[in-house]
JSON list of C-alpha atoms and ligand atoms in Angstrom, two decimals:
[
{"chain": "G", "resi": 1, "resn": "UNK", "atom": "CA", "xyz": [0.06, 0.19, -0.43]},
{"chain": "G", "resi": 2, "resn": "UNK", "atom": "CA", "xyz": [1.39, 3.47, -0.65]},
{"chain": "G", "resi": 3, "resn": "UNK", "atom": "CA", "xyz": [1.10, 6.68, 1.35]},
{"chain": "G", "resi": 4, "resn": "UNK", "atom": "CA", "xyz": [-0.88, 9.31, -0.13]},
{"chain": "G", "resi": 5, "resn": "UNK", "atom": "CA", "xyz": [1.40, 12.96, 1.52]},
{"chain": "G", "resi": 6, "resn": "UNK", "atom": "CA", "xyz": [0.53, 16.00, 0.37]},
{"chain": "G", "resi": 7, "resn": "UNK", "atom": "CA", "xyz": [3.29, 18.57, 1.09]},
{"chain": "G", "resi": 8, "resn": "UNK", "atom": "CA", "xyz": [2.02, 21.49, 3.02]},
{"chain": "G", "resi": 9, "resn": "UNK", "atom": "CA", "xyz": [0.97, 25.10, 2.42]},
{"chain": "G", "resi": 10, "resn": "UNK", "atom": "CA", "xyz": [3.96, 26.96, 3.84]},
{"chain": "G", "resi": 11, "resn": "UNK", "atom": "CA", "xyz": [3.12, 30.03, 5.45]},
{"chain": "G", "resi": 12, "resn": "UNK", "atom": "CA", "xyz": [6.58, 32.62, 5.31]},
{"chain": "G", "resi": 13, "resn": "UNK", "atom": "CA", "xyz": [6.70, 35.04, 7.47]},
{"chain": "G", "resi": 14, "resn": "UNK", "atom": "CA", "xyz": [8.92, 38.19, 8.31]},
{"chain": "G", "resi": 15, "resn": "UNK", "atom": "CA", "xyz": [11.06, 39.16, 11.47]},
{"chain": "G", "resi": 16, "resn": "UNK", "atom": "CA", "xyz": [11.60, 42.92, 10.69]},
{"chain": "G", "resi": 17, "resn": "UNK", "atom": "CA", "xyz": [14.13, 43.87, 12.77]},
{"chain": "G", "resi": 18, "resn": "UNK", "atom": "CA", "xyz": [14.70, 48.15, 13.71]},
{"chain": "G", "resi": 19, "resn": "UNK", "atom": "CA", "xyz": [17.11, 49.70, 15.95]},
{"chain": "G", "resi": 20, "resn": "UNK", "atom": "CA", "xyz": [16.60, 46.68, 17.97]},
{"chain": "G", "resi": 21, "resn": "UNK", "atom": "CA", "xyz": [12.55, 46.63, 18.03]},
{"chain": "G", "resi": 22, "resn": "UNK", "atom": "CA", "xyz": [10.95, 43.89, 16.46]},
{"chain": "G", "resi": 23, "resn": "UNK", "atom": "CA", "xyz": [7.80, 44.71, 14.70]},
{"chain": "G", "resi": 24, "resn": "UNK", "atom": "CA", "xyz": [4.64, 43.32, 15.38]},
{"chain": "G", "resi": 25, "resn": "UNK", "atom": "CA", "xyz": [0.52, 43.74, 13.44]},
{"chain": "G", "resi": 26, "resn": "UNK", "atom": "CA", "xyz": [-2.84, 43.51, 14.59]},
{"chain": "G", "resi": 27, "resn": "UNK", "atom": "CA", "xyz": [-5.10, 41.67, 12.27]},
{"chain": "G", "resi": 28, "resn": "UNK", "atom": "CA", "xyz": [-7.55, 42.40, 11.71]},
{"chain": "G", "resi": 29, "resn": "UNK", "atom": "CA", "xyz": [-9.65, 39.49, 9.62]},
{"chain": "G", "resi": 30, "resn": "UNK", "atom": "CA", "xyz": [-10.31, 37.43, 9.34]},
{"chain": "G", "resi": 31, "resn": "UNK", "atom": "CA", "xyz": [-12.99, 37.37, 12.43]},
{"chain": "G", "resi": 32, "resn": "UNK", "atom": "CA", "xyz": [-11.24, 35.11, 14.16]},
{"chain": "G", "resi": 33, "resn": "UNK", "atom": "CA", "xyz": [-8.61, 36.57, 13.82]},
{"chain": "G", "resi": 34, "resn": "UNK", "atom": "CA", "xyz": [-8.84, 39.51, 13.88]},
{"chain": "G", "resi": 35, "resn": "UNK", "atom": "CA", "xyz": [-6.72, 41.55, 17.58]},
{"chain": "G", "resi": 36, "resn": "UNK", "atom": "CA", "xyz": [-4.80, 38.97, 17.63]},
{"chain": "G", "resi": 37, "resn": "UNK", "atom": "CA", "xyz": [-0.13, 40.19, 16.58]},
{"chain": "G", "resi": 38, "resn": "UNK", "atom": "CA", "xyz": [0.96, 38.57, 14.53]},
{"chain": "G", "resi": 39, "resn": "UNK", "atom": "CA", "xyz": [4.57, 38.74, 12.03]},
{"chain": "G", "resi": 40, "resn": "UNK", "atom": "CA", "xyz": [3.15, 39.37, 8.94]},
{"chain": "G", "resi": 41, "resn": "UNK", "atom": "CA", "xyz": [3.03, 37.06, 5.72]},
{"chain": "G", "resi": 42, "resn": "UNK", "atom": "CA", "xyz": [1.07, 34.82, 3.77]},
{"chain": "G", "resi": 43, "resn": "UNK", "atom": "CA", "xyz": [0.76, 31.84, 1.81]},
{"chain": "G", "resi": 44, "resn": "UNK", "atom": "CA", "xyz": [3.34, 31.04, -1.03]},
{"chain": "G", "resi": 45, "resn": "UNK", "atom": "CA", "xyz": [2.18, 31.07, -3.82]},
{"chain": "G", "resi": 46, "resn": "UNK", "atom": "CA", "xyz": [2.75, 28.16, -7.23]},
{"chain": "G", "resi": 47, "resn": "UNK", "atom": "CA", "xyz": [6.27, 29.03, -8.32]},
{"chain": "G", "resi": 48, "resn": "UNK", "atom": "CA", "xyz": [7.37, 31.78, -6.19]},
{"chain": "G", "resi": 49, "resn": "UNK", "atom": "CA", "xyz": [10.64, 30.97, -3.47]},
{"chain": "G", "resi": 50, "resn": "UNK", "atom": "CA", "xyz": [9.92, 31.76, -0.14]},
{"chain": "G", "resi": 51, "resn": "UNK", "atom": "CA", "xyz": [12.27, 34.45, -0.20]},
{"chain": "G", "resi": 52, "resn": "UNK", "atom": "CA", "xyz": [10.59, 36.04, -3.12]},
{"chain": "G", "resi": 53, "resn": "UNK", "atom": "CA", "xyz": [6.57, 35.04, -0.92]},
{"chain": "G", "resi": 54, "resn": "UNK", "atom": "CA", "xyz": [7.95, 37.25, 1.47]},
{"chain": "G", "resi": 55, "resn": "UNK", "atom": "CA", "xyz": [8.87, 40.50, 0.14]},
{"chain": "G", "resi": 56, "resn": "UNK", "atom": "CA", "xyz": [5.04, 40.39, -2.01]},
{"chain": "G", "resi": 57, "resn": "UNK", "atom": "CA", "xyz": [3.80, 39.79, 1.15]},
{"chain": "G", "resi": 58, "resn": "UNK", "atom": "CA", "xyz": [5.63, 42.32, 2.39]},
{"chain": "G", "resi": 59, "resn": "UNK", "atom": "CA", "xyz": [5.38, 44.76, 0.18]},
{"chain": "G", "resi": 60, "resn": "UNK", "atom": "CA", "xyz": [0.94, 43.62, -0.11]},
{"chain": "G", "resi": 61, "resn": "UNK", "atom": "CA", "xyz": [0.95, 43.84, 4.05]},
{"chain": "G", "resi": 62, "resn": "UNK", "atom": "CA", "xyz": [3.17, 47.28, 4.96]},
{"chain": "G", "resi": 63, "resn": "UNK", "atom": "CA", "xyz": [3.57, 49.04, 2.00]},
{"chain": "G", "resi": 64, "resn": "UNK", "atom": "CA", "xyz": [6.91, 48.48, 2.40]},
{"chain": "G", "resi": 65, "resn": "UNK", "atom": "CA", "xyz": [10.21, 47.03, 0.26]},
{"chain": "G", "resi": 66, "resn": "UNK", "atom": "CA", "xyz": [12.54, 44.33, 2.16]},
{"chain": "G", "resi": 67, "resn": "UNK", "atom": "CA", "xyz": [15.57, 42.82, 2.49]},
{"chain": "G", "resi": 68, "resn": "UNK", "atom": "CA", "xyz": [14.80, 38.95, 3.18]},
{"chain": "G", "resi": 69, "resn": "UNK", "atom": "CA", "xyz": [17.83, 37.97, 5.26]},
{"chain": "G", "resi": 70, "resn": "UNK", "atom": "CA", "xyz": [18.26, 34.17, 7.24]},
{"chain": "G", "resi": 71, "resn": "UNK", "atom": "CA", "xyz": [15.94, 31.65, 7.99]},
{"chain": "G", "resi": 72, "resn": "UNK", "atom": "CA", "xyz": [14.61, 31.68, 12.05]},
{"chain": "G", "resi": 73, "resn": "UNK", "atom": "CA", "xyz": [15.93, 27.87, 13.02]},
{"chain": "G", "resi": 74, "resn": "UNK", "atom": "CA", "xyz": [12.38, 26.33, 12.64]},
{"chain": "G", "resi": 75, "resn": "UNK", "atom": "CA", "xyz": [9.20, 25.45, 11.42]},
{"chain": "G", "resi": 76, "resn": "UNK", "atom": "CA", "xyz": [5.95, 26.03, 13.51]},
{"chain": "G", "resi": 77, "resn": "UNK", "atom": "CA", "xyz": [1.89, 24.18, 12.53]},
{"chain": "G", "resi": 78, "resn": "UNK", "atom": "CA", "xyz": [-0.54, 26.57, 12.01]},
{"chain": "G", "resi": 79, "resn": "UNK", "atom": "CA", "xyz": [-3.03, 24.10, 11.60]},
{"chain": "G", "resi": 80, "resn": "UNK", "atom": "CA", "xyz": [-2.99, 20.67, 10.01]},
{"chain": "G", "resi": 81, "resn": "UNK", "atom": "CA", "xyz": [-1.36, 20.85, 6.40]},
{"chain": "G", "resi": 82, "resn": "UNK", "atom": "CA", "xyz": [0.08, 24.59, 7.69]},
{"chain": "G", "resi": 83, "resn": "UNK", "atom": "CA", "xyz": [3.34, 25.18, 8.92]},
{"chain": "G", "resi": 84, "resn": "UNK", "atom": "CA", "xyz": [5.10, 29.16, 9.38]},
{"chain": "G", "resi": 85, "resn": "UNK", "atom": "CA", "xyz": [8.58, 29.69, 8.20]},
{"chain": "G", "resi": 86, "resn": "UNK", "atom": "CA", "xyz": [10.50, 32.63, 9.98]},
{"chain": "G", "resi": 87, "resn": "UNK", "atom": "CA", "xyz": [13.00, 35.18, 7.99]},
{"chain": "G", "resi": 88, "resn": "UNK", "atom": "CA", "xyz": [14.74, 37.84, 9.85]},
{"chain": "G", "resi": 89, "resn": "UNK", "atom": "CA", "xyz": [14.49, 41.10, 7.68]},
{"chain": "G", "resi": 90, "resn": "UNK", "atom": "CA", "xyz": [15.24, 44.21, 7.15]},
{"chain": "G", "resi": 91, "resn": "UNK", "atom": "CA", "xyz": [13.98, 47.61, 5.59]},
{"chain": "G", "resi": 92, "resn": "UNK", "atom": "CA", "xyz": [15.28, 48.25, 2.03]},
{"chain": "G", "resi": 93, "resn": "UNK", "atom": "CA", "xyz": [12.42, 51.33, 1.32]},
{"chain": "G", "resi": 94, "resn": "UNK", "atom": "CA", "xyz": [8.56, 52.92, 2.97]},
{"chain": "G", "resi": 95, "resn": "UNK", "atom": "CA", "xyz": [7.83, 53.12, 6.77]},
{"chain": "G", "resi": 96, "resn": "UNK", "atom": "CA", "xyz": [5.66, 49.90, 7.18]},
{"chain": "G", "resi": 97, "resn": "UNK", "atom": "CA", "xyz": [1.22, 51.13, 7.16]},
{"chain": "G", "resi": 98, "resn": "UNK", "atom": "CA", "xyz": [-1.36, 48.73, 7.74]},
{"chain": "G", "resi": 99, "resn": "UNK", "atom": "CA", "xyz": [-2.76, 48.19, 4.85]},
{"chain": "G", "resi": 100, "resn": "UNK", "atom": "CA", "xyz": [-5.34, 44.90, 4.23]},
{"chain": "G", "resi": 101, "resn": "UNK", "atom": "CA", "xyz": [-5.38, 42.67, 6.56]},
{"chain": "G", "resi": 102, "resn": "UNK", "atom": "CA", "xyz": [-4.19, 44.82, 9.75]},
{"chain": "G", "resi": 103, "resn": "UNK", "atom": "CA", "xyz": [-5.13, 47.50, 11.48]},
{"chain": "G", "resi": 104, "resn": "UNK", "atom": "CA", "xyz": [-2.25, 48.29, 13.78]},
{"chain": "G", "resi": 105, "resn": "UNK", "atom": "CA", "xyz": [1.58, 48.22, 14.17]},
{"chain": "G", "resi": 106, "resn": "UNK", "atom": "CA", "xyz": [3.60, 48.39, 16.78]},
{"chain": "G", "resi": 107, "resn": "UNK", "atom": "CA", "xyz": [7.39, 47.75, 17.40]},
{"chain": "G", "resi": 108, "resn": "UNK", "atom": "CA", "xyz": [8.96, 46.13, 20.21]},
{"chain": "G", "resi": 109, "resn": "UNK", "atom": "CA", "xyz": [11.51, 45.78, 22.31]},
{"chain": "G", "resi": 110, "resn": "UNK", "atom": "CA", "xyz": [12.72, 41.86, 23.62]},
{"chain": "G", "resi": 111, "resn": "UNK", "atom": "CA", "xyz": [11.32, 43.21, 27.03]},
{"chain": "G", "resi": 112, "resn": "UNK", "atom": "CA", "xyz": [7.44, 44.52, 25.70]},
{"chain": "G", "resi": 113, "resn": "UNK", "atom": "CA", "xyz": [7.37, 41.21, 23.38]},
{"chain": "G", "resi": 114, "resn": "UNK", "atom": "CA", "xyz": [4.53, 40.26, 25.65]},
{"chain": "G", "resi": 115, "resn": "UNK", "atom": "CA", "xyz": [2.87, 43.65, 25.82]},
{"chain": "G", "resi": 116, "resn": "UNK", "atom": "CA", "xyz": [1.30, 42.21, 22.74]},
{"chain": "G", "resi": 117, "resn": "UNK", "atom": "CA", "xyz": [-2.09, 38.95, 22.12]},
{"chain": "G", "resi": 118, "resn": "UNK", "atom": "CA", "xyz": [0.20, 37.75, 20.40]},
{"chain": "G", "resi": 119, "resn": "UNK", "atom": "CA", "xyz": [-1.73, 34.42, 18.06]},
{"chain": "G", "resi": 120, "resn": "UNK", "atom": "CA", "xyz": [-1.02, 31.42, 19.84]},
{"chain": "G", "resi": 121, "resn": "UNK", "atom": "CA", "xyz": [0.77, 29.81, 16.72]},
{"chain": "G", "resi": 122, "resn": "UNK", "atom": "CA", "xyz": [2.97, 32.99, 16.37]},
{"chain": "G", "resi": 123, "resn": "UNK", "atom": "CA", "xyz": [4.11, 32.85, 20.41]},
{"chain": "G", "resi": 124, "resn": "UNK", "atom": "CA", "xyz": [7.23, 30.50, 19.67]},
{"chain": "G", "resi": 125, "resn": "UNK", "atom": "CA", "xyz": [8.67, 31.63, 16.76]},
{"chain": "G", "resi": 126, "resn": "UNK", "atom": "CA", "xyz": [8.47, 35.42, 18.01]},
{"chain": "G", "resi": 127, "resn": "UNK", "atom": "CA", "xyz": [10.56, 33.52, 21.04]},
{"chain": "G", "resi": 128, "resn": "UNK", "atom": "CA", "xyz": [13.08, 32.20, 18.45]},
{"chain": "G", "resi": 129, "resn": "UNK", "atom": "CA", "xyz": [13.15, 35.12, 16.88]},
{"chain": "G", "resi": 130, "resn": "UNK", "atom": "CA", "xyz": [13.33, 37.59, 19.21]},
{"chain": "G", "resi": 131, "resn": "UNK", "atom": "CA", "xyz": [16.29, 35.03, 21.17]},
{"chain": "G", "resi": 132, "resn": "UNK", "atom": "CA", "xyz": [18.22, 35.42, 17.05]},
{"chain": "G", "resi": 133, "resn": "UNK", "atom": "CA", "xyz": [17.92, 38.68, 16.65]},
{"chain": "G", "resi": 134, "resn": "UNK", "atom": "CA", "xyz": [17.22, 40.96, 19.17]},
{"chain": "G", "resi": 135, "resn": "UNK", "atom": "CA", "xyz": [19.48, 42.39, 21.59]},
{"chain": "G", "resi": 136, "resn": "UNK", "atom": "CA", "xyz": [19.50, 41.16, 25.07]},
{"chain": "N", "resi": 1, "resn": "LIG", "atom": "O1", "xyz": [-2.66, 37.29, 2.93]},
{"chain": "N", "resi": 1, "resn": "LIG", "atom": "P1", "xyz": [-2.49, 34.84, 2.99]},
{"chain": "N", "resi": 1, "resn": "LIG", "atom": "O2", "xyz": [-3.58, 35.26, 2.20]},
{"chain": "N", "resi": 1, "resn": "LIG", "atom": "O3", "xyz": [-1.98, 35.18, 1.94]},
{"chain": "N", "resi": 1, "resn": "LIG", "atom": "O4", "xyz": [-2.56, 34.32, 4.63]},
{"chain": "N", "resi": 1, "resn": "LIG", "atom": "P2", "xyz": [-2.96, 35.07, 5.44]},
{"chain": "N", "resi": 1, "resn": "LIG", "atom": "O5", "xyz": [-4.29, 34.98, 5.82]},
{"chain": "N", "resi": 1, "resn": "LIG", "atom": "O6", "xyz": [-2.45, 36.26, 6.03]},
{"chain": "N", "resi": 1, "resn": "LIG", "atom": "O7", "xyz": [-2.07, 34.51, 6.51]},
{"chain": "N", "resi": 1, "resn": "LIG", "atom": "C1", "xyz": [-2.51, 32.11, 6.13]},
{"chain": "N", "resi": 1, "resn": "LIG", "atom": "C2", "xyz": [-2.79, 31.35, 7.61]},
{"chain": "N", "resi": 1, "resn": "LIG", "atom": "O8", "xyz": [-1.49, 31.48, 7.51]},
{"chain": "N", "resi": 1, "resn": "LIG", "atom": "C3", "xyz": [-3.84, 32.32, 7.78]},
{"chain": "N", "resi": 1, "resn": "LIG", "atom": "O9", "xyz": [-4.90, 30.95, 8.39]},
{"chain": "N", "resi": 1, "resn": "LIG", "atom": "C4", "xyz": [-3.11, 33.23, 9.02]},
{"chain": "N", "resi": 1, "resn": "LIG", "atom": "O10", "xyz": [-3.92, 33.54, 10.30]},
{"chain": "N", "resi": 1, "resn": "LIG", "atom": "C5", "xyz": [-1.85, 31.80, 9.01]},
{"chain": "N", "resi": 1, "resn": "LIG", "atom": "N1", "xyz": [-1.15, 32.76, 10.15]},
{"chain": "N", "resi": 1, "resn": "LIG", "atom": "C6", "xyz": [-0.90, 32.75, 11.26]},
{"chain": "N", "resi": 1, "resn": "LIG", "atom": "O11", "xyz": [-0.68, 31.58, 12.21]},
{"chain": "N", "resi": 1, "resn": "LIG", "atom": "N2", "xyz": [0.72, 33.64, 11.16]},
{"chain": "N", "resi": 1, "resn": "LIG", "atom": "C7", "xyz": [1.49, 34.31, 10.16]},
{"chain": "N", "resi": 1, "resn": "LIG", "atom": "N3", "xyz": [2.57, 35.18, 11.08]},
{"chain": "N", "resi": 1, "resn": "LIG", "atom": "C8", "xyz": [0.96, 34.63, 9.33]},
{"chain": "N", "resi": 1, "resn": "LIG", "atom": "C9", "xyz": [-0.21, 34.30, 8.73]}
]
């Protein structure tokens, strides 16, 4: 008997760091996620590399151009069939502003990370990103 497997859908997200702070984005949609905070990003589309997808998502969601750096090691299950991968990201141009999916953005220092209500599945990813990318 052969086992059927489907590759998980990859959701790519950015750990944008500027002046020692990490960007958190509050979702405004869909209703069940509204008010919760995440690392901005979205689903990779067919034919896109992860880096291409992330540049596109951050342009769409924040209105900025970015440079994708190193992957934050790890893979976090979002729901069955979906995994989250995270990269360190630097701003190239523009200033992040909420577009459609978010209604507020905050730059958080390491000490401020717990001040927002992260999506459950983003918490371990945020902790890993902060440990690697933010000053102690
Ligand atoms: O923009 P797109 O429709 O490609 O993706 P999205 O709606 O932003 O994200 C796809 C799925 O990944 C949603 O179910 C989000 O809740 C989830 N997600 C997440 O859990 N954590 C993130 N940092 C980004 C997305």
